Coordinates of C-alpha atoms in Angstrom, one line a residue:
X25 CA 26.2 4.2 19.1
X26 CA 24.6 1.9 16.5
X27 CA 21.5 4.5 16.3
X28 CA 20.2 1.8 13.7
X29 CA 20.1 -1.3 15.8
X30 CA 18.8 1.5 18.5
X31 CA 15.3 2.6 16.0
X32 CA 15.4 -0.8 15.0
X33 CA 14.8 -1.8 18.7
X34 CA 13.0 0.2 19.8
X35 CA 10.4 0.9 16.6
X36 CA 6.5 1.5 18.3
X37 CA 5.6 -1.2 15.8
X38 CA 1.5 -0.6 16.8
X39 CA 2.0 3.1 14.9
X40 CA 2.7 3.9 11.5
X41 CA 2.1 6.3 8.3
X42 CA 0.5 10.1 8.4
X43 CA -2.7 10.1 10.2
X44 CA -2.4 9.6 13.7
X45 CA -5.4 10.2 16.0
X46 CA -5.7 10.0 19.9
X47 CA -7.0 6.8 19.6
X48 CA -5.0 5.1 18.0
X49 CA -2.0 5.8 20.6
X50 CA -4.2 5.6 23.7
X51 CA -3.6 1.6 23.8
X52 CA 0.2 2.6 24.0
X53 CA -0.3 5.1 26.6
X54 CA -1.9 2.6 28.4
X55 CA 0.7 0.2 27.8
X56 CA 3.6 2.5 29.2
X57 CA 1.7 3.7 32.3
X58 CA 3.5 0.6 34.5
X59 CA 3.9 3.8 38.0
X60 CA 1.4 6.2 37.3
X61 CA 3.7 8.2 34.8
X62 CA -0.3 9.1 32.6
X63 CA -2.1 12.3 33.5
X64 CA -5.2 13.7 31.9
X65 CA -4.6 17.3 32.3
X66 CA -6.8 19.3 30.6
X67 CA -9.5 19.1 27.5
X68 CA -9.5 19.2 23.8
X69 CA -12.1 22.3 22.9
X70 CA -14.5 19.0 21.6
X71 CA -13.9 17.2 25.4
X72 CA -11.2 15.1 23.7
X73 CA -8.5 14.5 26.8
X74 CA -4.8 15.9 26.9
X75 CA -2.6 13.8 28.2
X76 CA 0.9 14.1 29.7
X77 CA 3.2 11.7 31.0
X78 CA 6.0 12.1 33.5
X79 CA 9.0 9.8 33.8
X80 CA 12.3 9.7 35.4
X81 CA 13.9 11.4 38.5
X82 CA 16.7 13.7 37.0
X83 CA 17.7 16.7 38.0
X84 CA 17.5 18.6 34.3
X85 CA 13.8 18.8 33.1
X86 CA 13.0 18.3 29.4
X87 CA 9.9 19.5 28.2
X88 CA 7.9 18.0 25.0
X89 CA 5.2 18.3 23.1
X90 CA 3.7 17.3 19.7
X91 CA 1.2 17.6 17.2
X92 CA 0.3 21.1 17.8
X93 CA -1.1 21.1 14.8
X94 CA -3.6 18.0 14.0
X95 CA -1.5 16.6 10.6
X96 CA 2.0 16.9 11.7
X97 CA 2.7 13.8 13.1
X98 CA 6.0 12.5 12.2
X99 CA 7.6 13.4 15.8
X100 CA 4.2 12.1 17.4
X101 CA 5.6 8.2 16.1
X102 CA 9.5 9.3 17.2
X103 CA 8.4 10.4 20.6
X104 CA 6.3 7.8 21.5
X105 CA 9.5 5.5 20.1
X106 CA 11.8 7.4 22.3
X107 CA 9.7 6.4 25.6
X108 CA 10.2 2.7 24.7
X109 CA 14.1 3.3 25.2
X110 CA 13.0 4.7 28.5
X111 CA 11.1 1.5 29.2
X112 CA 13.4 -1.4 27.8
X113 CA 16.0 -1.8 30.8
X114 CA 18.9 -0.9 28.9
X115 CA 21.7 1.0 30.6
X116 CA 20.9 3.9 28.0
X117 CA 17.9 4.3 29.5
X118 CA 18.9 3.9 33.7
X119 CA 21.6 6.7 32.6
X120 CA 18.4 8.7 30.7
X121 CA 16.4 8.3 33.3
X122 CA 18.4 9.5 36.0
X123 CA 19.6 12.1 34.6
X124 CA 16.2 13.8 33.2
X125 CA 13.3 14.1 34.3
X126 CA 10.9 14.2 31.1
X127 CA 7.4 15.8 30.6
X128 CA 5.7 15.0 26.9
X129 CA 2.5 16.3 25.8
X130 CA 2.3 13.5 22.8
X131 CA -1.0 15.1 21.4
X132 CA -1.8 18.4 22.2
X133 CA -4.5 19.6 19.8
X134 CA -6.4 16.1 19.3
X135 CA -9.3 17.3 17.5
X136 CA -7.3 18.6 15.0
X137 CA -5.3 14.8 14.3
X138 CA -8.5 13.6 14.4
X139 CA -10.0 16.1 11.5
X140 CA -6.3 15.6 10.3
X141 CA -6.3 19.8 10.2
X142 CA -3.3 22.4 11.6
X143 CA -5.5 24.0 13.4
X144 CA -8.0 23.4 15.9
X145 CA -12.0 22.3 16.3
X146 CA -12.3 26.1 16.7
X147 CA -9.9 26.7 13.6
X148 CA -7.4 28.5 15.3
X149 CA -3.4 27.9 15.0
X150 CA -1.8 27.0 18.6
X151 CA 1.2 28.0 17.7
X152 CA 0.1 31.3 17.2
X153 CA -1.7 31.6 20.0
X154 CA 0.9 32.1 23.5
X155 CA 0.0 35.5 24.1
X156 CA -4.3 35.3 23.9
X157 CA -4.5 32.3 25.0
X158 CA -7.9 31.7 23.5
X159 CA -7.9 27.5 23.4
X160 CA -7.9 25.5 26.0
X161 CA -5.3 23.7 23.9
X162 CA -3.2 26.8 24.4
X163 CA -4.0 26.8 28.3
X164 CA -3.3 23.6 29.3
X165 CA 0.1 24.0 27.5
X166 CA 1.5 26.4 29.6
X167 CA -0.4 25.1 33.2
X168 CA 2.0 22.3 31.9
X169 CA 5.0 24.9 31.6
X170 CA 4.0 27.0 34.1
X171 CA 4.0 24.0 37.2
X172 CA 7.3 21.5 35.4
X173 CA 9.6 24.7 35.0
X174 CA 11.7 22.8 32.1
X175 CA 15.3 23.3 31.7
X176 CA 15.0 23.0 28.1
X177 CA 11.5 23.0 25.6
X178 CA 11.4 20.7 22.6
X179 CA 8.5 22.2 20.1
X180 CA 8.2 18.5 17.5
X181 CA 6.4 19.4 14.2
X182 CA 6.5 18.4 10.4
X183 CA 7.3 20.5 7.6
X184 CA 5.6 20.7 4.3
X185 CA 7.5 18.3 1.3
X186 CA 8.6 22.5 -0.5
X187 CA 11.5 22.7 1.5
X188 CA 15.0 22.2 0.3
X189 CA 18.1 22.3 2.1
X190 CA 19.4 26.3 0.8
X191 CA 20.2 25.8 -2.9
X192 CA 21.5 22.2 -2.9
X193 CA 18.9 20.9 -5.0
X194 CA 18.1 18.6 -1.8
X195 CA 15.6 17.8 0.7
X196 CA 15.0 19.0 4.5
X197 CA 14.8 15.9 5.4
X198 CA 15.2 17.5 9.4
X199 CA 15.0 21.2 9.6
X200 CA 16.1 22.8 13.0
X201 CA 15.8 26.4 14.9
X202 CA 16.4 27.9 18.2
X203 CA 14.1 30.7 18.3
X204 CA 14.9 33.7 19.1
X205 CA 13.7 35.7 21.6
X206 CA 13.0 39.7 20.4
X207 CA 13.2 40.8 17.5
X208 CA 17.0 42.1 16.7
X209 CA 17.0 38.0 16.7
X210 CA 19.8 38.4 19.3
X211 CA 21.7 36.0 21.1
X212 CA 21.3 35.1 24.8
X213 CA 22.7 32.6 27.1
X214 CA 19.6 30.7 26.5
X215 CA 19.7 30.5 22.5
X216 CA 22.9 30.0 22.3
X217 CA 22.4 26.6 24.7
X218 CA 19.7 26.1 21.8
X219 CA 22.2 26.7 19.6
X220 CA 24.7 25.0 21.0
X221 CA 22.2 20.9 21.4
X222 CA 21.3 21.8 17.7
X223 CA 24.5 22.0 16.1
X224 CA 25.6 19.0 18.3
X225 CA 22.8 17.1 16.5
X226 CA 23.7 17.8 12.9
X227 CA 26.8 16.4 13.8
X228 CA 25.6 13.4 14.3
X229 CA 22.4 13.3 11.6
X230 CA 25.2 14.7 9.1
X231 CA 26.8 11.3 9.4
X232 CA 22.9 9.4 8.4
X233 CA 21.7 12.6 5.9
X234 CA 24.8 14.3 4.5
X235 CA 23.3 18.0 3.6
X236 CA 19.6 17.0 3.9
X237 CA 19.2 19.1 7.0
X238 CA 18.0 22.8 7.2
X239 CA 17.3 25.8 9.1
X240 CA 14.2 27.6 9.6
X241 CA 13.8 31.1 9.7
X242 CA 14.0 32.7 13.4
X243 CA 12.2 35.8 12.5
X244 CA 10.5 36.5 16.2
X245 CA 6.9 36.5 16.5
X246 CA 5.8 36.4 20.2
X247 CA 2.4 35.0 19.3
X248 CA 4.6 31.4 18.5
X249 CA 5.0 29.2 21.6
X250 CA 8.8 28.8 21.2
X251 CA 9.8 32.3 20.5
X252 CA 7.8 33.1 23.5
X253 CA 9.8 30.6 25.9
X254 CA 13.0 31.7 24.9
X255 CA 11.9 35.2 25.0
X256 CA 11.5 33.9 29.1
X257 CA 14.6 32.7 28.8
X258 CA 14.2 28.8 28.7
X259 CA 16.6 28.0 25.8
X260 CA 13.9 26.4 23.5
X261 CA 14.2 23.7 20.0
X262 CA 11.9 23.6 16.9
X263 CA 12.4 19.8 15.2
X264 CA 11.2 20.4 12.1
X265 CA 10.5 16.8 10.3
X266 CA 10.7 17.4 6.7
X267 CA 10.4 15.1 3.1
X268 CA 12.4 12.5 2.5
X269 CA 12.9 10.2 -1.2
X270 CA 9.9 8.7 -1.5
X271 CA 9.0 8.6 2.4
X272 CA 5.2 10.5 2.2
X273 CA 4.4 8.0 4.5
X274 CA 7.7 9.8 7.2
X275 CA 8.8 6.9 8.1
X276 CA 12.6 7.3 7.4
X277 CA 12.2 10.0 8.6
X278 CA 10.6 9.1 11.8
X279 CA 13.5 7.6 12.3
X280 CA 16.3 10.6 11.9
X281 CA 13.3 12.2 14.1
X282 CA 14.5 9.9 16.9
X283 CA 18.2 10.0 16.6
X284 CA 17.8 14.1 17.0
X285 CA 15.7 13.4 20.1
X286 CA 18.1 10.6 21.5
X287 CA 21.8 11.9 20.4
X288 CA 20.2 15.5 21.8
X289 CA 20.1 13.8 25.3
X290 CA 23.2 12.2 25.2
X291 CA 25.0 15.5 24.5
X292 CA 22.7 17.3 27.0
X293 CA 23.9 14.1 29.4
X294 CA 27.8 14.7 28.8
X295 CA 27.5 18.3 29.4
X296 CA 28.9 18.4 25.8
X297 CA 26.7 22.5 24.5
X298 CA 30.0 24.5 26.5
X299 CA 31.3 26.8 24.6
X300 CA 29.8 29.0 21.4
X301 CA 28.5 26.7 18.7
X302 CA 26.8 29.5 16.6
X303 CA 29.4 29.2 13.6
X304 CA 28.6 26.1 13.5
X305 CA 25.0 26.4 13.9
X306 CA 25.5 29.2 10.7
X307 CA 26.1 26.9 8.3
X308 CA 23.1 25.0 8.5
X309 CA 22.1 25.9 5.2
X310 CA 18.5 27.7 5.7
X311 CA 15.2 26.1 4.4
X312 CA 14.4 27.7 1.4
X313 CA 10.7 26.5 -1.3
X314 CA 12.0 25.2 -4.0
X315 CA 10.5 21.7 -4.6
X316 CA 7.2 20.4 -5.6
X317 CA 6.1 16.8 -5.3
X318 CA 5.7 16.6 -9.2
X319 CA 8.3 18.7 -11.9
X320 CA 7.2 17.9 -16.0
X321 CA 9.9 19.6 -17.6
X322 CA 9.8 20.5 -21.5
X323 CA 6.2 20.2 -22.7
X324 CA 4.9 21.3 -25.5
X325 CA 0.9 22.2 -25.1
X326 CA -1.6 23.7 -27.7
X327 CA -3.1 27.3 -27.0
X328 CA -5.6 27.6 -29.2
X329 CA -3.4 25.7 -32.4
X330 CA -0.1 27.7 -31.1
X331 CA 2.5 25.4 -29.8
X332 CA 4.7 26.6 -27.0
X333 CA 7.2 24.7 -24.9
X334 CA 6.9 24.9 -21.2
X335 CA 7.2 23.4 -18.0
X336 CA 4.2 22.9 -14.8
X337 CA 4.0 21.1 -11.5
X338 CA 1.5 19.4 -10.0
X339 CA 1.7 19.1 -5.5
X340 CA 0.0 16.5 -3.4
X341 CA -3.1 17.2 -0.9
X342 CA -3.1 15.2 1.5
X343 CA -7.2 14.6 1.9
X344 CA -8.7 12.5 4.7
X345 CA -11.3 10.4 3.3
X346 CA -12.9 7.5 5.8
X347 CA -11.0 7.5 8.2
X348 CA -7.1 7.1 5.5
X349 CA -5.0 10.2 4.0
X350 CA -5.9 10.0 0.4
X351 CA -2.2 11.5 -1.4
X352 CA -3.9 13.7 -4.4
X353 CA -2.5 15.4 -6.6
X354 CA -3.1 18.8 -8.5
X355 CA -1.3 20.9 -11.1
X356 CA -0.2 24.0 -9.0
X357 CA 1.9 26.5 -11.0
X358 CA 2.5 26.4 -14.6
X359 CA 6.2 28.5 -16.3
X360 CA 9.0 29.1 -16.3
X361 CA 9.9 27.0 -13.2
X362 CA 13.7 28.1 -13.0
X363 CA 15.3 27.2 -9.6
X364 CA 12.4 25.0 -8.7
X365 CA 13.3 21.2 -8.3
X366 CA 10.6 17.7 -8.2
X367 CA 10.7 15.2 -5.9
X368 CA 9.5 13.5 -8.4
X369 CA 10.9 14.6 -12.3
X370 CA 9.9 13.6 -15.7
X371 CA 11.3 15.4 -19.0
X372 CA 8.7 15.5 -21.3
X373 CA 11.4 16.0 -24.1
X374 CA 9.0 18.0 -26.0
X375 CA 6.1 15.6 -26.4
X376 CA 2.5 16.8 -27.0
X377 CA 0.6 17.4 -23.2
X378 CA -3.6 16.2 -23.6
X379 CA -6.0 16.0 -21.6
X380 CA -9.6 15.0 -21.0
X381 CA -10.6 18.3 -20.4
X382 CA -9.3 21.5 -22.8
X383 CA -6.1 19.7 -23.2
X384 CA -3.6 22.4 -21.2
X385 CA -2.9 21.6 -17.6
X386 CA -4.8 24.3 -15.4
X387 CA -3.8 25.4 -11.6
X388 CA -6.6 22.9 -9.9
X389 CA -7.1 19.8 -12.1
X390 CA -6.3 16.3 -10.8
X391 CA -2.9 15.8 -12.2
X392 CA -4.5 13.5 -14.9
X393 CA -2.9 13.8 -18.9
X394 CA -1.4 12.4 -21.4
X395 CA 2.2 12.9 -22.8
X396 CA 1.4 12.1 -26.2
X397 CA -1.6 9.2 -26.5
X398 CA 1.4 6.6 -25.8
X399 CA 1.8 7.6 -22.2
X400 CA -0.7 8.3 -19.5
X401 CA -0.4 10.0 -16.1
X402 CA -3.0 9.3 -13.3
X403 CA -2.3 11.4 -9.8
X404 CA 1.2 12.2 -11.2
X405 CA 2.4 9.5 -11.6
X406 CA 3.0 7.3 -15.2
X407 CA 0.5 4.9 -15.1
X408 CA 2.1 1.1 -15.7

């Protein structure tokens, strides 16, 4: 299959970037509501509708939800792209619709999406609310799950730019997890199905982003939705959309989420998850916290007349300003930073750091400074 062509032909052009709200996808959802597939199944804390999209006539039931964390929109974009595939009339669409019934909650946390926050309007992380069910959004998720009785669950998320793949110094552009079902992190039939499926997805993605696929930590937490669903015997896959070089809008990563979704359903339709691919799954390196957005090496700093060479790092903070996500860089750490990498790295070769404050980098200050008086950095980057 030509995944690149499939994505190009089905990418939803009406949405892009990181800030995705219910308003920004509502026109699309109404457009694909061609046969009463779209239903309001509940409301958020602030009264926004939570939509369910149900399509297909197949015996294998697939349950997907995205933007449980409101500021994690990449998988939502890819999910809508996949919906376009189901509506394009192709042989692939017909095969998928005959083999599967898809039930999706494209935006579980519309309040958090609007505010661009991880939590909902009550400041609760919905992915830590699977047992208490204290929030209306959590109740909706479980009610749909109980009613739909899925054979597979897809828990769709974004991860931060700090994650790399093992010790490779490669960004974790995509990461996956077959969540544990108990504290011993044992393998049962249900979890093995998810493991085998992820191993198959990895086979496909390695052709496009070699060594940029990680495996998320599988520590068990029954308060997490994926762990809870796995614990009651439903194979669950965690998707984590991460950083691709220079892709802070996550439009390239969006494509690889799409590849992962489509390839997984092809694998399932071909019943290609038999056997035991645990070894292949474990060969996917675990995520490691090794990245900063910016890493500045061998910088000379004058501390009260004493000069020393050091390194420092800066990290973007994603700030919602006038309905736009602004990436503002702040100094995050100073020191040796051994074993760390930067998505953007600059070797100062011992030249002097100065800024408009105390002429030393301090954690929390904006990454606006000079290296010598001739090289100016604004918001982390060299100002050309």
